[in-house]
């Protein structure tokens, strides 16, 4: 792109700051929200409202609605992304610190590499890749393993398992995204997926009877602000900044949010959320981030599945 057509440097820096800080902070906002609102219900409200806004915005601009086959693909992806990924993230954050949750979700490239090796056969096992995978798995074991030192508490087992399932579900959805026919407009595709995902999350919430005994009138202003932040800042503003960035910067540069978000989440959880910053958390975070950096910066063949997600699947 010619220099004259490039946006101002301050706009580029602002967009990066948004995806770094806002997406990194959404994990703490989720933690605050699920203390008072049932997790699948809270997730449903976030994505249904954000999906309605994005979908309506695109339709007003004249973007065509997805076709019937595309709605089928969107529905399957929405199930994987919003129920089995985000739904489990919200559920796990009632049991697991927000910073640790963000670090666990940073393992997505690790699980994608494993799926590419075992199922797609699009990656070959090299010494570098094998070592990176071992480091990543080691980081997870440090975080969820039974051993602790200096009185450090272990992570809730159910919460840890839920986060691993969520990461695998996200990885699977990423691979399927490359095979499905989806709307050409990334924003329309994202809005449609959020909309369907919100509906599925509401149905899941109803099936789990989360509505029983829940009185929205007693929800504190703090939880409502957290929900509003997730909808506006996390799902609309940050996503728009991301889509804008990928048209002006290289995917490698934009993809650095995957390394920064966990660090932001851990620091915010410690400074604002009152979460512990133990040697165990620091060690597990470093191991996982080293693994992710190595895996995502390895050269790939054109036939391989790209680790960078499509725009509509990129939001934390």
Short mmCIF file of C-alpha atoms in Angstrom, two decimals:
data_model
loop_
_atom_site.label_atom_id
_atom_site.label_comp_id
_atom_site.label_asym_id
_atom_site.label_seq_id
_atom_site.Cartn_x
_atom_site.Cartn_y
_atom_site.Cartn_z
CA UNK A 1 0.00 0.00 0.00
CA UNK A 2 1.33 3.40 -0.91
CA UNK A 3 2.51 5.65 1.88
CA UNK A 4 0.08 8.39 0.81
CA UNK A 5 -2.83 6.00 1.32
CA UNK A 6 -1.73 4.87 4.75
CA UNK A 7 -3.69 6.24 7.71
CA UNK A 8 -2.09 8.49 10.28
CA UNK A 9 0.36 6.85 12.66
CA UNK A 10 -1.72 7.87 15.66
CA UNK A 11 -4.72 5.99 14.25
CA UNK A 12 -2.62 2.85 13.83
CA UNK A 13 -1.29 3.14 17.38
CA UNK A 14 -4.79 3.77 18.76
CA UNK A 15 -6.17 0.69 17.01
CA UNK A 16 -3.35 -1.45 18.39
CA UNK A 17 -3.91 -0.03 21.87
CA UNK A 18 -7.60 -0.93 21.62
CA UNK A 19 -7.08 -4.58 20.66
CA UNK A 20 -4.23 -4.96 23.17
CA UNK A 21 -5.88 -3.32 26.18
CA UNK A 22 -9.59 -3.83 25.55
CA UNK A 23 -9.40 -7.49 24.59
CA UNK A 24 -6.92 -8.11 27.38
CA UNK A 25 -9.29 -6.51 29.88
CA UNK A 26 -12.40 -8.42 28.78
CA UNK A 27 -11.34 -11.41 30.89
CA UNK A 28 -11.57 -9.30 34.05
CA UNK A 29 -14.92 -7.89 32.92
CA UNK A 30 -16.21 -11.45 32.49
CA UNK A 31 -14.96 -12.32 35.98
CA UNK A 32 -16.84 -9.36 37.43
CA UNK A 33 -20.03 -10.13 35.52
CA UNK A 34 -20.32 -13.84 36.34
CA UNK A 35 -20.16 -13.12 40.07
CA UNK A 36 -23.78 -11.95 39.84
CA UNK A 37 -25.17 -13.09 36.48
CA UNK A 38 -25.33 -16.77 35.41
CA UNK A 39 -22.45 -17.39 32.98
CA UNK A 40 -24.28 -18.68 29.89
CA UNK A 41 -26.96 -16.03 30.31
CA UNK A 42 -24.33 -13.29 30.58
CA UNK A 43 -22.52 -14.59 27.50
CA UNK A 44 -25.82 -14.79 25.62
CA UNK A 45 -26.64 -11.16 26.40
CA UNK A 46 -23.19 -10.03 25.31
CA UNK A 47 -23.16 -11.72 21.94
CA UNK A 48 -26.85 -11.46 21.06
CA UNK A 49 -26.86 -7.68 21.50
CA UNK A 50 -23.49 -7.23 19.77
CA UNK A 51 -24.63 -9.52 16.96
CA UNK A 52 -27.87 -7.57 16.45
CA UNK A 53 -25.92 -4.31 16.24
CA UNK A 54 -23.35 -5.59 13.73
CA UNK A 55 -25.90 -7.47 11.63
CA UNK A 56 -28.28 -4.49 11.46
CA UNK A 57 -25.40 -2.13 10.68
CA UNK A 58 -24.33 -4.26 7.72
CA UNK A 59 -27.88 -4.62 6.41
CA UNK A 60 -28.41 -0.85 6.60
CA UNK A 61 -25.21 -0.42 4.58
CA UNK A 62 -26.65 -2.73 1.94
CA UNK A 63 -24.61 -5.85 2.70
CA UNK A 64 -26.63 -8.94 1.69
CA UNK A 65 -27.76 -11.34 4.39
CA UNK A 66 -26.09 -14.79 4.46
CA UNK A 67 -27.56 -17.42 2.17
CA UNK A 68 -29.32 -20.50 3.55
CA UNK A 69 -26.21 -22.74 3.22
CA UNK A 70 -24.14 -19.99 4.85
CA UNK A 71 -26.58 -19.81 7.77
CA UNK A 72 -26.02 -23.55 8.26
CA UNK A 73 -22.25 -23.09 8.42
CA UNK A 74 -22.67 -20.04 10.65
CA UNK A 75 -24.85 -22.04 13.06
CA UNK A 76 -22.28 -24.84 13.41
CA UNK A 77 -19.46 -22.35 13.96
CA UNK A 78 -21.60 -20.43 16.45
CA UNK A 79 -22.15 -23.63 18.43
CA UNK A 80 -18.41 -24.30 18.62
CA UNK A 81 -17.32 -20.72 19.19
CA UNK A 82 -19.98 -19.27 21.44
CA UNK A 83 -21.37 -22.24 23.37
CA UNK A 84 -18.35 -24.56 23.68
CA UNK A 85 -15.74 -21.80 23.69
CA UNK A 86 -17.11 -18.57 25.14
CA UNK A 87 -19.84 -20.26 27.16
CA UNK A 88 -17.26 -22.45 28.88
CA UNK A 89 -14.94 -19.46 29.36
CA UNK A 90 -17.69 -17.54 31.16
CA UNK A 91 -18.57 -20.65 33.18
CA UNK A 92 -14.92 -21.32 34.09
CA UNK A 93 -14.35 -17.75 35.26
CA UNK A 94 -16.60 -18.42 38.24
CA UNK A 95 -13.85 -20.81 39.34
CA UNK A 96 -10.62 -19.66 37.69
CA UNK A 97 -8.87 -16.27 37.89
CA UNK A 98 -9.26 -14.03 34.83
CA UNK A 99 -5.51 -13.84 34.21
CA UNK A 100 -5.09 -17.60 34.27
CA UNK A 101 -8.10 -17.95 31.96
CA UNK A 102 -6.47 -15.66 29.40
CA UNK A 103 -3.22 -17.62 29.60
CA UNK A 104 -5.03 -20.93 29.15
CA UNK A 105 -6.79 -19.58 26.07
CA UNK A 106 -3.43 -18.53 24.64
CA UNK A 107 -2.83 -22.27 24.06
CA UNK A 108 -5.14 -22.22 21.03
CA UNK A 109 -2.22 -22.25 18.52
CA UNK A 110 -0.79 -25.23 20.40
CA UNK A 111 -4.00 -27.24 19.95
CA UNK A 112 -4.28 -26.08 16.33
CA UNK A 113 -0.79 -27.37 15.60
CA UNK A 114 -1.67 -30.72 17.19
CA UNK A 115 -4.85 -30.98 15.09
CA UNK A 116 -2.92 -30.11 11.94
CA UNK A 117 -0.42 -32.87 12.68
CA UNK A 118 -2.87 -35.58 13.74
CA UNK A 119 -5.93 -34.95 11.59
CA UNK A 120 -5.23 -32.62 8.67
CA UNK A 121 -1.69 -33.88 8.01
CA UNK A 122 -0.77 -30.34 6.96
CA UNK A 123 2.13 -30.01 9.40
CA UNK A 124 5.20 -32.14 9.75
CA UNK A 125 6.71 -32.78 13.14
CA UNK A 126 10.03 -30.98 13.34
CA UNK A 127 12.35 -30.73 16.29
CA UNK A 128 11.50 -27.06 16.73
CA UNK A 129 7.75 -27.70 16.59
CA UNK A 130 7.96 -30.68 18.93
CA UNK A 131 9.93 -28.67 21.49
CA UNK A 132 7.46 -25.77 21.22
CA UNK A 133 4.52 -28.13 21.79
CA UNK A 134 6.24 -29.69 24.78
CA UNK A 135 6.92 -26.24 26.26
CA UNK A 136 3.27 -25.24 25.76
CA UNK A 137 1.93 -28.42 27.32
CA UNK A 138 4.44 -27.97 30.13
CA UNK A 139 3.07 -24.49 30.77
CA UNK A 140 -0.46 -25.89 31.06
CA UNK A 141 0.75 -28.56 33.48
CA UNK A 142 2.46 -25.92 35.59
CA UNK A 143 -0.83 -24.02 35.85
CA UNK A 144 -3.18 -26.95 36.45
CA UNK A 145 -0.87 -29.58 37.96
CA UNK A 146 -1.48 -30.88 41.48
CA UNK A 147 1.88 -29.74 42.82
CA UNK A 148 2.11 -26.39 44.56
CA UNK A 149 4.72 -24.56 46.51
CA UNK A 150 4.71 -21.95 49.24
CA UNK A 151 1.05 -22.60 49.89
CA UNK A 152 -0.05 -21.73 46.34
CA UNK A 153 -3.52 -22.97 45.46
CA UNK A 154 -4.08 -25.22 42.47
CA UNK A 155 -6.55 -24.25 39.76
CA UNK A 156 -10.09 -25.60 40.04
CA UNK A 157 -10.08 -28.88 38.10
CA UNK A 158 -13.50 -28.45 36.50
CA UNK A 159 -12.63 -24.91 35.44
CA UNK A 160 -9.30 -26.01 33.96
CA UNK A 161 -10.94 -28.83 31.98
CA UNK A 162 -13.60 -26.42 30.70
CA UNK A 163 -10.91 -24.03 29.45
CA UNK A 164 -9.02 -26.81 27.67
CA UNK A 165 -12.26 -27.91 25.96
CA UNK A 166 -12.89 -24.27 25.04
CA UNK A 167 -9.44 -23.92 23.46
CA UNK A 168 -9.88 -27.14 21.48
CA UNK A 169 -13.34 -26.03 20.32
CA UNK A 170 -11.95 -22.69 19.14
CA UNK A 171 -9.14 -24.50 17.29
CA UNK A 172 -11.61 -26.82 15.57
CA UNK A 173 -13.80 -23.88 14.56
CA UNK A 174 -10.76 -22.16 13.07
CA UNK A 175 -10.05 -25.13 10.82
CA UNK A 176 -13.70 -25.47 9.79
CA UNK A 177 -13.83 -21.77 8.96
CA UNK A 178 -11.26 -22.36 6.24
CA UNK A 179 -13.50 -25.03 4.67
CA UNK A 180 -16.94 -23.39 4.94
CA UNK A 181 -18.56 -20.92 2.58
CA UNK A 182 -19.18 -17.77 4.63
CA UNK A 183 -20.31 -14.22 3.74
CA UNK A 184 -17.66 -12.18 1.95
CA UNK A 185 -18.11 -9.37 4.46
CA UNK A 186 -16.18 -10.26 7.62
CA UNK A 187 -18.34 -7.93 9.70
CA UNK A 188 -21.56 -9.50 8.41
CA UNK A 189 -20.16 -12.97 9.06
CA UNK A 190 -19.12 -11.95 12.57
CA UNK A 191 -22.46 -10.31 13.31
CA UNK A 192 -24.41 -13.32 12.09
CA UNK A 193 -22.26 -15.70 14.14
CA UNK A 194 -22.64 -13.57 17.26
CA UNK A 195 -26.40 -13.34 16.72
CA UNK A 196 -26.85 -17.10 16.33
CA UNK A 197 -24.35 -17.71 19.13
CA UNK A 198 -26.33 -15.46 21.46
CA UNK A 199 -29.52 -17.40 20.73
CA UNK A 200 -27.78 -20.74 21.33
CA UNK A 201 -26.32 -19.42 24.60
CA UNK A 202 -29.80 -18.34 25.75
CA UNK A 203 -31.13 -21.83 24.94
CA UNK A 204 -28.22 -23.40 26.84
CA UNK A 205 -28.87 -21.10 29.78
CA UNK A 206 -32.54 -22.10 29.79
CA UNK A 207 -31.62 -25.79 29.55
CA UNK A 208 -29.32 -25.41 32.56
CA UNK A 209 -32.12 -23.59 34.41
CA UNK A 210 -29.98 -20.54 35.02
CA UNK A 211 -33.11 -18.39 35.02
CA UNK A 212 -34.38 -20.13 38.15
CA UNK A 213 -33.86 -17.87 41.12
CA UNK A 214 -32.13 -15.16 39.07
CA UNK A 215 -33.49 -11.69 39.74
CA UNK A 216 -32.05 -9.04 37.38
CA UNK A 217 -33.27 -6.30 39.72
CA UNK A 218 -30.59 -7.16 42.28
CA UNK A 219 -27.70 -7.06 39.81
CA UNK A 220 -25.23 -4.39 40.90
CA UNK A 221 -24.19 -1.43 38.72
CA UNK A 222 -20.70 -2.95 38.56
CA UNK A 223 -21.95 -6.12 36.85
CA UNK A 224 -24.10 -4.09 34.45
CA UNK A 225 -21.12 -1.90 33.56
CA UNK A 226 -19.07 -5.06 32.96
CA UNK A 227 -21.74 -6.37 30.56
CA UNK A 228 -21.95 -3.03 28.75
CA UNK A 229 -18.16 -2.98 28.46
CA UNK A 230 -18.11 -6.48 26.98
CA UNK A 231 -20.78 -5.57 24.42
CA UNK A 232 -19.58 -2.13 23.34
CA UNK A 233 -15.83 -2.14 23.94
CA UNK A 234 -15.07 -5.85 23.63
CA UNK A 235 -17.41 -6.98 20.85
CA UNK A 236 -18.06 -3.86 18.77
CA UNK A 237 -15.29 -1.27 19.18
CA UNK A 238 -12.35 -3.67 19.48
CA UNK A 239 -13.63 -5.91 16.70
CA UNK A 240 -14.05 -2.91 14.39
CA UNK A 241 -10.51 -1.78 15.24
CA UNK A 242 -9.23 -5.28 14.46
CA UNK A 243 -10.96 -5.46 11.06
CA UNK A 244 -9.64 -1.98 10.22
CA UNK A 245 -6.10 -2.92 11.28
CA UNK A 246 -5.89 -6.04 9.14
CA UNK A 247 -6.47 -3.85 6.09
CA UNK A 248 -3.55 -1.57 6.96
CA UNK A 249 -1.00 -3.76 8.76
CA UNK A 250 0.45 -7.23 8.22
CA UNK A 251 -1.33 -10.20 9.86
CA UNK A 252 1.86 -10.93 11.79
CA UNK A 253 1.83 -7.51 13.43
CA UNK A 254 -1.89 -7.57 14.15
CA UNK A 255 -1.61 -11.11 15.50
CA UNK A 256 0.66 -9.89 18.28
CA UNK A 257 -2.49 -9.27 20.33
CA UNK A 258 -2.43 -13.01 21.09
CA UNK A 259 0.82 -12.50 23.02
CA UNK A 260 -0.11 -9.22 24.69
CA UNK A 261 -3.67 -10.02 25.83
CA UNK A 262 -2.68 -12.68 28.40
CA UNK A 263 -0.07 -10.36 29.92
CA UNK A 264 -2.60 -7.52 30.16
CA UNK A 265 -5.17 -9.89 31.69
CA UNK A 266 -2.73 -11.23 34.30
CA UNK A 267 -1.57 -7.75 35.31
CA UNK A 268 -5.11 -6.34 35.45
CA UNK A 269 -6.32 -9.32 37.45
CA UNK A 270 -3.55 -8.70 39.94
CA UNK A 271 -3.77 -4.89 40.12
CA UNK A 272 -7.54 -4.43 39.87
CA UNK A 273 -9.20 -7.78 40.44
CA UNK A 274 -7.26 -8.77 43.56
CA UNK A 275 -6.00 -11.98 41.94
CA UNK A 276 -2.75 -13.52 43.08
CA UNK A 277 0.37 -13.23 40.95
CA UNK A 278 2.28 -16.28 42.09
CA UNK A 279 5.50 -17.82 40.80
CA UNK A 280 3.35 -20.64 39.43
CA UNK A 281 1.24 -18.23 37.35
CA UNK A 282 4.30 -16.36 36.06
CA UNK A 283 6.13 -19.57 35.11
CA UNK A 284 3.10 -21.09 33.35
CA UNK A 285 2.43 -17.83 31.50
CA UNK A 286 6.01 -17.55 30.25
CA UNK A 287 6.13 -21.16 29.06
CA UNK A 288 2.84 -20.89 27.17
CA UNK A 289 3.72 -17.56 25.57
CA UNK A 290 7.14 -18.87 24.47
CA UNK A 291 5.42 -21.87 22.89
CA UNK A 292 2.83 -19.70 21.12
CA UNK A 293 5.44 -17.27 19.78
CA UNK A 294 7.55 -20.12 18.37
CA UNK A 295 4.60 -21.94 16.79
CA UNK A 296 2.99 -18.87 15.23
CA UNK A 297 6.26 -17.54 13.80
CA UNK A 298 7.29 -20.81 12.15
CA UNK A 299 7.25 -20.64 8.33
CA UNK A 300 4.34 -22.52 6.77
CA UNK A 301 3.62 -23.94 3.34
CA UNK A 302 0.77 -22.53 1.30
CA UNK A 303 -1.16 -25.75 1.74
CA UNK A 304 -1.08 -25.53 5.50
CA UNK A 305 -3.91 -24.15 7.58
CA UNK A 306 -2.99 -20.64 8.65
CA UNK A 307 -2.86 -20.09 12.40
CA UNK A 308 -4.10 -16.53 12.17
CA UNK A 309 -7.89 -16.72 12.44
CA UNK A 310 -10.36 -15.16 10.12
CA UNK A 311 -11.41 -11.73 11.34
CA UNK A 312 -14.79 -12.89 12.59
CA UNK A 313 -13.21 -15.50 14.87
CA UNK A 314 -10.47 -13.33 16.28
CA UNK A 315 -12.20 -11.64 19.16
CA UNK A 316 -11.45 -12.83 22.73
#
